[in-house]
Amino acid sequence: MEGKKTVRAAERALDILLCFIQKPELSLTEIARLTQLNKSTVYRLLATLEEKGFLSRDPDTEKYRLGFRIWELSAHLSRSDDPAVLFLPGMERLRDQIEETVSLYVRDGAERVRVQAVESLQAIRRVAPVGARMPLAVGAAGKVLVAFAAPSIRDGILSDPQWPENVDPGQYTEQLREIRKQGYATSVEEREAGTSAVAVPIFGQKGEVVAALAVSGPVGRLTEERMKEVVPHVLEAAERMKKMLN
């Protein structure tokens, strides 16, 4: 019984830390609402996390933010196989070539997560927050991650009960076939109004898709014609990144 209590407490503490994906600063009330825990439980967990350095509290606002221990842990991530670190120089090089925002996505279950981004230097640009979670059903990067996944994974995603009702699986499957045929995907205002994107897969040494490399920008600048022009550059960057993997 004691073991179960310990696991539950750990789950709750991790749920609290995950709340900070949504906002950099949160109050006790906000955390209680997000985790659906009562305030007394949240208060005790916050006190422990603060004592251990995983959270810090602003004495003026009484709000919490991630503490120095989080950054210490992140500093010890493996640099040899972390795509967010490994591919960053190549992403910066691609951004300088095409002058648009470049993002890196990985699949996590039925979602995609932006693990790295290099924003355009232009005045009007696509702002891409790292850590954002998005659906796989819409957007160029999402479709690339599904199109080039193993058939069993692809079938599982398409048969998921949480699949959006407004996305027809048949039409989506046909799009995936075309994406696999041409080697890349594009989207125009599918997920976000005013934004278009083009994405390509980054393959591992065994042929598995490890990430999606995407370029996004305003629809007035990243037109369908312009996307066709940048595709060779994005494919070339993805091939260079593949060669960097062990």
mmCIF file of C-alpha atoms in Angstrom:
data_model
loop_
_atom_site.group_PDB
_atom_site.id
_atom_site.type_symbol
_atom_site.label_atom_id
_atom_site.label_comp_id
_atom_site.label_asym_id
_atom_site.label_seq_id
_atom_site.Cartn_x
_atom_site.Cartn_y
_atom_site.Cartn_z
ATOM 1 C CA MET A 1 0.000 0.000 0.000
ATOM 2 C CA GLU A 2 2.817 2.363 0.900
ATOM 3 C CA GLY A 3 4.444 1.707 -2.452
ATOM 4 C CA LYS A 4 1.251 2.669 -4.275
ATOM 5 C CA LYS A 5 1.019 5.899 -2.271
ATOM 6 C CA THR A 6 4.584 6.768 -3.225
ATOM 7 C CA VAL A 7 3.901 6.172 -6.935
ATOM 8 C CA ARG A 8 0.737 8.274 -6.794
ATOM 9 C CA ALA A 9 2.616 11.118 -5.123
ATOM 10 C CA ALA A 10 5.276 10.940 -7.835
ATOM 11 C CA GLU A 11 2.618 11.040 -10.559
ATOM 12 C CA ARG A 12 1.029 14.098 -8.990
ATOM 13 C CA ALA A 13 4.370 15.873 -8.664
ATOM 14 C CA LEU A 14 5.158 15.169 -12.323
ATOM 15 C CA ASP A 15 1.692 16.384 -13.339
ATOM 16 C CA ILE A 16 2.480 19.663 -11.575
ATOM 17 C CA LEU A 17 5.767 20.049 -13.429
ATOM 18 C CA LEU A 18 4.038 19.350 -16.748
ATOM 19 C CA CYS A 19 1.662 22.253 -16.098
ATOM 20 C CA PHE A 20 4.545 24.608 -16.844
ATOM 21 C CA ILE A 21 4.506 23.541 -20.482
ATOM 22 C CA GLN A 22 1.421 25.733 -20.828
ATOM 23 C CA LYS A 23 2.648 28.821 -18.919
ATOM 24 C CA PRO A 24 6.020 29.819 -17.454
ATOM 25 C CA GLU A 25 4.451 31.085 -14.223
ATOM 26 C CA LEU A 26 1.487 29.634 -12.343
ATOM 27 C CA SER A 27 -0.295 30.284 -9.057
ATOM 28 C CA LEU A 28 -1.345 27.596 -6.599
ATOM 29 C CA THR A 29 -4.968 28.059 -7.707
ATOM 30 C CA GLU A 30 -4.065 27.660 -11.377
ATOM 31 C CA ILE A 31 -2.042 24.512 -10.687
ATOM 32 C CA ALA A 32 -4.871 23.012 -8.633
ATOM 33 C CA ARG A 33 -7.268 23.673 -11.503
ATOM 34 C CA LEU A 34 -4.966 22.218 -14.151
ATOM 35 C CA THR A 35 -4.166 19.080 -12.151
ATOM 36 C CA GLN A 36 -7.699 18.745 -10.706
ATOM 37 C CA LEU A 37 -6.216 18.274 -7.236
ATOM 38 C CA ASN A 38 -7.323 20.022 -4.071
ATOM 39 C CA LYS A 39 -5.264 22.996 -2.948
ATOM 40 C CA SER A 40 -3.964 21.394 0.228
ATOM 41 C CA THR A 41 -2.469 18.489 -1.741
ATOM 42 C CA VAL A 42 -0.992 20.844 -4.330
ATOM 43 C CA TYR A 43 0.456 23.072 -1.605
ATOM 44 C CA ARG A 44 2.319 20.161 -0.002
ATOM 45 C CA LEU A 45 3.694 18.960 -3.319
ATOM 46 C CA LEU A 46 4.732 22.482 -4.307
ATOM 47 C CA ALA A 47 6.591 22.880 -1.019
ATOM 48 C CA THR A 48 8.530 19.663 -1.689
ATOM 49 C CA LEU A 49 9.333 20.602 -5.281
ATOM 50 C CA GLU A 50 10.464 24.048 -4.176
ATOM 51 C CA GLU A 51 12.638 22.612 -1.414
ATOM 52 C CA LYS A 52 14.328 20.275 -3.906
ATOM 53 C CA GLY A 53 14.928 23.100 -6.380
ATOM 54 C CA PHE A 54 12.569 21.899 -9.114
ATOM 55 C CA LEU A 55 10.357 24.957 -8.628
ATOM 56 C CA SER A 56 10.917 28.471 -7.345
ATOM 57 C CA ARG A 57 8.335 30.871 -5.943
ATOM 58 C CA ASP A 58 8.206 34.624 -6.471
ATOM 59 C CA PRO A 59 7.586 36.156 -3.009
ATOM 60 C CA ASP A 60 5.847 39.181 -4.522
ATOM 61 C CA THR A 61 3.386 37.448 -6.855
ATOM 62 C CA GLU A 62 3.255 34.077 -5.024
ATOM 63 C CA LYS A 63 3.567 32.417 -8.426
ATOM 64 C CA TYR A 64 5.778 29.431 -9.203
ATOM 65 C CA ARG A 65 8.186 28.813 -12.061
ATOM 66 C CA LEU A 66 10.618 26.036 -12.979
ATOM 67 C CA GLY A 67 13.691 25.981 -10.752
ATOM 68 C CA PHE A 68 17.401 25.518 -11.307
ATOM 69 C CA ARG A 69 17.287 21.712 -10.892
ATOM 70 C CA ILE A 70 15.301 21.430 -14.126
ATOM 71 C CA TRP A 71 18.035 23.234 -16.016
ATOM 72 C CA GLU A 72 20.702 21.113 -14.358
ATOM 73 C CA LEU A 73 18.958 17.979 -15.562
ATOM 74 C CA SER A 74 18.514 19.325 -19.087
ATOM 75 C CA ALA A 75 22.227 20.166 -19.231
ATOM 76 C CA HIS A 76 22.976 16.459 -18.846
ATOM 77 C CA LEU A 77 20.822 15.277 -21.729
ATOM 78 C CA SER A 78 22.750 13.077 -24.131
ATOM 79 C CA ARG A 79 24.080 15.344 -26.861
ATOM 80 C CA SER A 80 24.903 12.458 -29.180
ATOM 81 C CA ASP A 81 21.338 11.328 -29.854
ATOM 82 C CA ASP A 82 19.147 14.316 -28.937
ATOM 83 C CA PRO A 83 17.713 15.602 -32.247
ATOM 84 C CA ALA A 84 16.879 18.993 -30.738
ATOM 85 C CA VAL A 85 20.574 19.581 -30.039
ATOM 86 C CA LEU A 86 22.127 17.566 -32.843
ATOM 87 C CA PHE A 87 20.172 19.195 -35.663
ATOM 88 C CA LEU A 88 20.180 22.801 -34.411
ATOM 89 C CA PRO A 89 23.163 24.001 -36.511
ATOM 90 C CA GLY A 90 21.596 22.504 -39.648
ATOM 91 C CA MET A 91 18.289 24.158 -38.834
ATOM 92 C CA GLU A 92 19.988 27.529 -38.450
ATOM 93 C CA ARG A 93 21.734 27.021 -41.782
ATOM 94 C CA LEU A 94 18.408 26.184 -43.452
ATOM 95 C CA ARG A 95 16.737 29.218 -41.868
ATOM 96 C CA ASP A 96 19.453 31.456 -43.274
ATOM 97 C CA GLN A 97 18.979 29.898 -46.728
ATOM 98 C CA ILE A 98 15.223 30.281 -47.006
ATOM 99 C CA GLU A 99 14.589 33.067 -44.468
ATOM 100 C CA GLU A 100 11.608 31.380 -42.816
ATOM 101 C CA THR A 101 11.003 29.689 -39.461
ATOM 102 C CA VAL A 102 12.346 26.131 -39.222
ATOM 103 C CA SER A 103 10.912 23.619 -36.737
ATOM 104 C CA LEU A 104 11.658 20.063 -35.685
ATOM 105 C CA TYR A 105 8.839 17.718 -34.644
ATOM 106 C CA VAL A 106 8.741 14.241 -33.164
ATOM 107 C CA ARG A 107 5.741 11.975 -32.706
ATOM 108 C CA ASP A 108 4.540 11.221 -29.187
ATOM 109 C CA GLY A 109 1.608 8.823 -29.351
ATOM 110 C CA ALA A 110 -1.220 10.464 -31.264
ATOM 111 C CA GLU A 111 0.386 13.919 -31.101
ATOM 112 C CA ARG A 112 3.407 15.710 -32.450
ATOM 113 C CA VAL A 113 5.710 17.811 -30.296
ATOM 114 C CA ARG A 114 7.882 20.700 -31.453
ATOM 115 C CA VAL A 115 11.250 19.924 -29.879
ATOM 116 C CA GLN A 116 13.301 22.634 -31.577
ATOM 117 C CA ALA A 117 12.681 25.824 -33.550
ATOM 118 C CA VAL A 118 14.739 28.507 -35.260
ATOM 119 C CA GLU A 119 12.653 31.574 -35.980
ATOM 120 C CA SER A 120 12.849 33.651 -39.133
ATOM 121 C CA LEU A 121 14.706 36.937 -38.843
ATOM 122 C CA GLN A 122 12.062 38.745 -40.878
ATOM 123 C CA ALA A 123 9.824 41.308 -39.180
ATOM 124 C CA ILE A 124 6.676 39.305 -39.920
ATOM 125 C CA ARG A 125 7.428 35.719 -38.965
ATOM 126 C CA ARG A 126 6.003 32.503 -37.670
ATOM 127 C CA VAL A 127 6.606 32.299 -33.908
ATOM 128 C CA ALA A 128 7.171 28.671 -32.948
ATOM 129 C CA PRO A 129 7.165 27.847 -29.219
ATOM 130 C CA VAL A 130 9.251 24.799 -28.331
ATOM 131 C CA GLY A 131 7.359 22.142 -26.405
ATOM 132 C CA ALA A 132 4.025 22.812 -28.091
ATOM 133 C CA ARG A 133 1.857 19.744 -28.697
ATOM 134 C CA MET A 134 -0.289 19.507 -31.805
ATOM 135 C CA PRO A 135 -2.515 16.949 -33.516
ATOM 136 C CA LEU A 136 -1.158 14.644 -36.199
ATOM 137 C CA ALA A 137 -4.271 14.933 -38.348
ATOM 138 C CA VAL A 138 -3.554 18.431 -39.637
ATOM 139 C CA GLY A 139 -0.431 20.283 -40.696
ATOM 140 C CA ALA A 140 2.466 19.293 -42.938
ATOM 141 C CA ALA A 141 4.699 17.976 -40.153
ATOM 142 C CA GLY A 142 1.943 15.848 -38.637
ATOM 143 C CA LYS A 143 1.162 14.216 -41.950
ATOM 144 C CA VAL A 144 4.839 13.501 -42.620
ATOM 145 C CA LEU A 145 5.209 11.752 -39.255
ATOM 146 C CA VAL A 146 2.202 9.548 -40.011
ATOM 147 C CA ALA A 147 2.925 8.956 -43.705
ATOM 148 C CA PHE A 148 6.421 7.601 -43.115
ATOM 149 C CA ALA A 149 5.688 5.714 -39.887
ATOM 150 C CA ALA A 150 5.627 1.925 -39.835
ATOM 151 C CA PRO A 151 2.321 0.560 -41.201
ATOM 152 C CA SER A 152 1.298 -0.813 -37.783
ATOM 153 C CA ILE A 153 1.834 2.586 -36.158
ATOM 154 C CA ARG A 154 0.008 4.326 -38.985
ATOM 155 C CA ASP A 155 -2.968 1.985 -38.708
ATOM 156 C CA GLY A 156 -3.105 2.502 -34.943
ATOM 157 C CA ILE A 157 -3.185 6.284 -35.342
ATOM 158 C CA LEU A 158 -5.937 6.168 -37.962
ATOM 159 C CA SER A 159 -8.082 3.824 -35.864
ATOM 160 C CA ASP A 160 -7.651 5.819 -32.649
ATOM 161 C CA PRO A 161 -11.070 6.675 -31.092
ATOM 162 C CA GLN A 162 -9.765 10.207 -30.535
ATOM 163 C CA TRP A 163 -9.315 10.787 -34.267
ATOM 164 C CA PRO A 164 -10.939 14.155 -35.172
ATOM 165 C CA GLU A 165 -14.437 13.702 -36.576
ATOM 166 C CA ASN A 166 -13.916 16.511 -39.097
ATOM 167 C CA VAL A 167 -10.967 14.715 -40.756
ATOM 168 C CA ASP A 168 -12.079 11.969 -43.124
ATOM 169 C CA PRO A 169 -9.777 8.921 -42.665
ATOM 170 C CA GLY A 170 -10.204 7.899 -46.300
ATOM 171 C CA GLN A 171 -9.173 11.267 -47.709
ATOM 172 C CA TYR A 172 -6.367 11.497 -45.163
ATOM 173 C CA THR A 173 -5.063 8.062 -46.173
ATOM 174 C CA GLU A 174 -5.020 9.180 -49.807
ATOM 175 C CA GLN A 175 -3.018 12.269 -48.798
ATOM 176 C CA LEU A 176 -0.529 10.028 -47.021
ATOM 177 C CA ARG A 177 -0.011 7.959 -50.182
ATOM 178 C CA GLU A 178 0.746 11.107 -52.174
ATOM 179 C CA ILE A 179 3.128 12.341 -49.469
ATOM 180 C CA ARG A 180 5.063 9.065 -49.495
ATOM 181 C CA LYS A 181 5.223 9.251 -53.291
ATOM 182 C CA GLN A 182 6.564 12.815 -53.478
ATOM 183 C CA GLY A 183 8.646 12.700 -50.288
ATOM 184 C CA TYR A 184 7.228 15.778 -48.575
ATOM 185 C CA ALA A 185 3.998 17.400 -47.363
ATOM 186 C CA THR A 186 2.566 20.902 -47.560
ATOM 187 C CA SER A 187 -0.276 22.623 -45.749
ATOM 188 C CA VAL A 188 -2.025 25.962 -46.130
ATOM 189 C CA GLU A 189 -3.956 27.276 -43.127
ATOM 190 C CA GLU A 190 -4.777 23.753 -41.973
ATOM 191 C CA ARG A 191 -3.956 24.211 -38.312
ATOM 192 C CA GLU A 192 -3.482 27.952 -38.007
ATOM 193 C CA ALA A 193 -5.024 30.780 -40.032
ATOM 194 C CA GLY A 194 -2.549 32.784 -42.098
ATOM 195 C CA THR A 195 0.206 30.156 -41.975
ATOM 196 C CA SER A 196 1.496 27.677 -44.524
ATOM 197 C CA ALA A 197 4.157 25.007 -44.105
ATOM 198 C CA VAL A 198 6.220 22.394 -45.886
ATOM 199 C CA ALA A 199 7.737 19.384 -44.111
ATOM 200 C CA VAL A 200 9.986 16.426 -44.907
ATOM 201 C CA PRO A 201 10.969 13.321 -42.932
ATOM 202 C CA ILE A 202 14.333 12.799 -41.293
ATOM 203 C CA PHE A 203 15.172 9.106 -41.427
ATOM 204 C CA GLY A 204 17.376 7.087 -39.118
ATOM 205 C CA GLN A 205 20.063 4.723 -40.316
ATOM 206 C CA LYS A 206 17.578 1.818 -40.316
ATOM 207 C CA GLY A 207 15.046 3.695 -42.435
ATOM 208 C CA GLU A 208 12.737 4.675 -39.585
ATOM 209 C CA VAL A 209 11.394 8.230 -39.411
ATOM 210 C CA VAL A 210 12.874 9.957 -36.368
ATOM 211 C CA ALA A 211 11.534 13.481 -36.877
ATOM 212 C CA ALA A 212 9.874 15.889 -39.270
ATOM 213 C CA LEU A 213 11.732 18.973 -40.461
ATOM 214 C CA ALA A 214 9.315 21.795 -41.256
ATOM 215 C CA VAL A 215 9.444 25.292 -42.686
ATOM 216 C CA SER A 216 6.553 27.637 -41.922
ATOM 217 C CA GLY A 217 5.644 31.241 -42.613
ATOM 218 C CA PRO A 218 2.889 33.676 -43.577
ATOM 219 C CA VAL A 219 0.743 32.478 -46.480
ATOM 220 C CA GLY A 220 1.406 35.695 -48.359
ATOM 221 C CA ARG A 221 5.121 34.960 -48.427
ATOM 222 C CA LEU A 222 5.302 31.162 -48.211
ATOM 223 C CA THR A 223 3.032 30.570 -51.200
ATOM 224 C CA GLU A 224 2.535 27.205 -52.886
ATOM 225 C CA GLU A 225 5.013 28.257 -55.574
ATOM 226 C CA ARG A 226 7.554 29.321 -52.960
ATOM 227 C CA MET A 227 7.111 26.041 -51.069
ATOM 228 C CA LYS A 228 8.000 24.106 -54.217
ATOM 229 C CA GLU A 229 11.159 26.227 -54.500
ATOM 230 C CA VAL A 230 12.291 25.511 -50.937
ATOM 231 C CA VAL A 231 11.524 21.759 -50.950
ATOM 232 C CA PRO A 232 14.958 20.799 -52.416
ATOM 233 C CA HIS A 233 16.707 22.807 -49.692
ATOM 234 C CA VAL A 234 14.650 21.163 -46.944
ATOM 235 C CA LEU A 235 15.230 17.678 -48.374
ATOM 236 C CA GLU A 236 18.948 18.353 -48.608
ATOM 237 C CA ALA A 237 19.040 19.534 -44.983
ATOM 238 C CA ALA A 238 17.162 16.408 -43.869
ATOM 239 C CA GLU A 239 19.642 14.187 -45.705
ATOM 240 C CA ARG A 240 22.564 15.923 -43.979
ATOM 241 C CA MET A 241 20.853 15.402 -40.630
ATOM 242 C CA LYS A 242 20.337 11.708 -41.367
ATOM 243 C CA LYS A 243 24.088 11.319 -41.878
ATOM 244 C CA MET A 244 24.700 12.823 -38.429
ATOM 245 C CA LEU A 245 22.819 9.997 -36.708
ATOM 246 C CA ASN A 246 24.831 7.086 -35.388
#
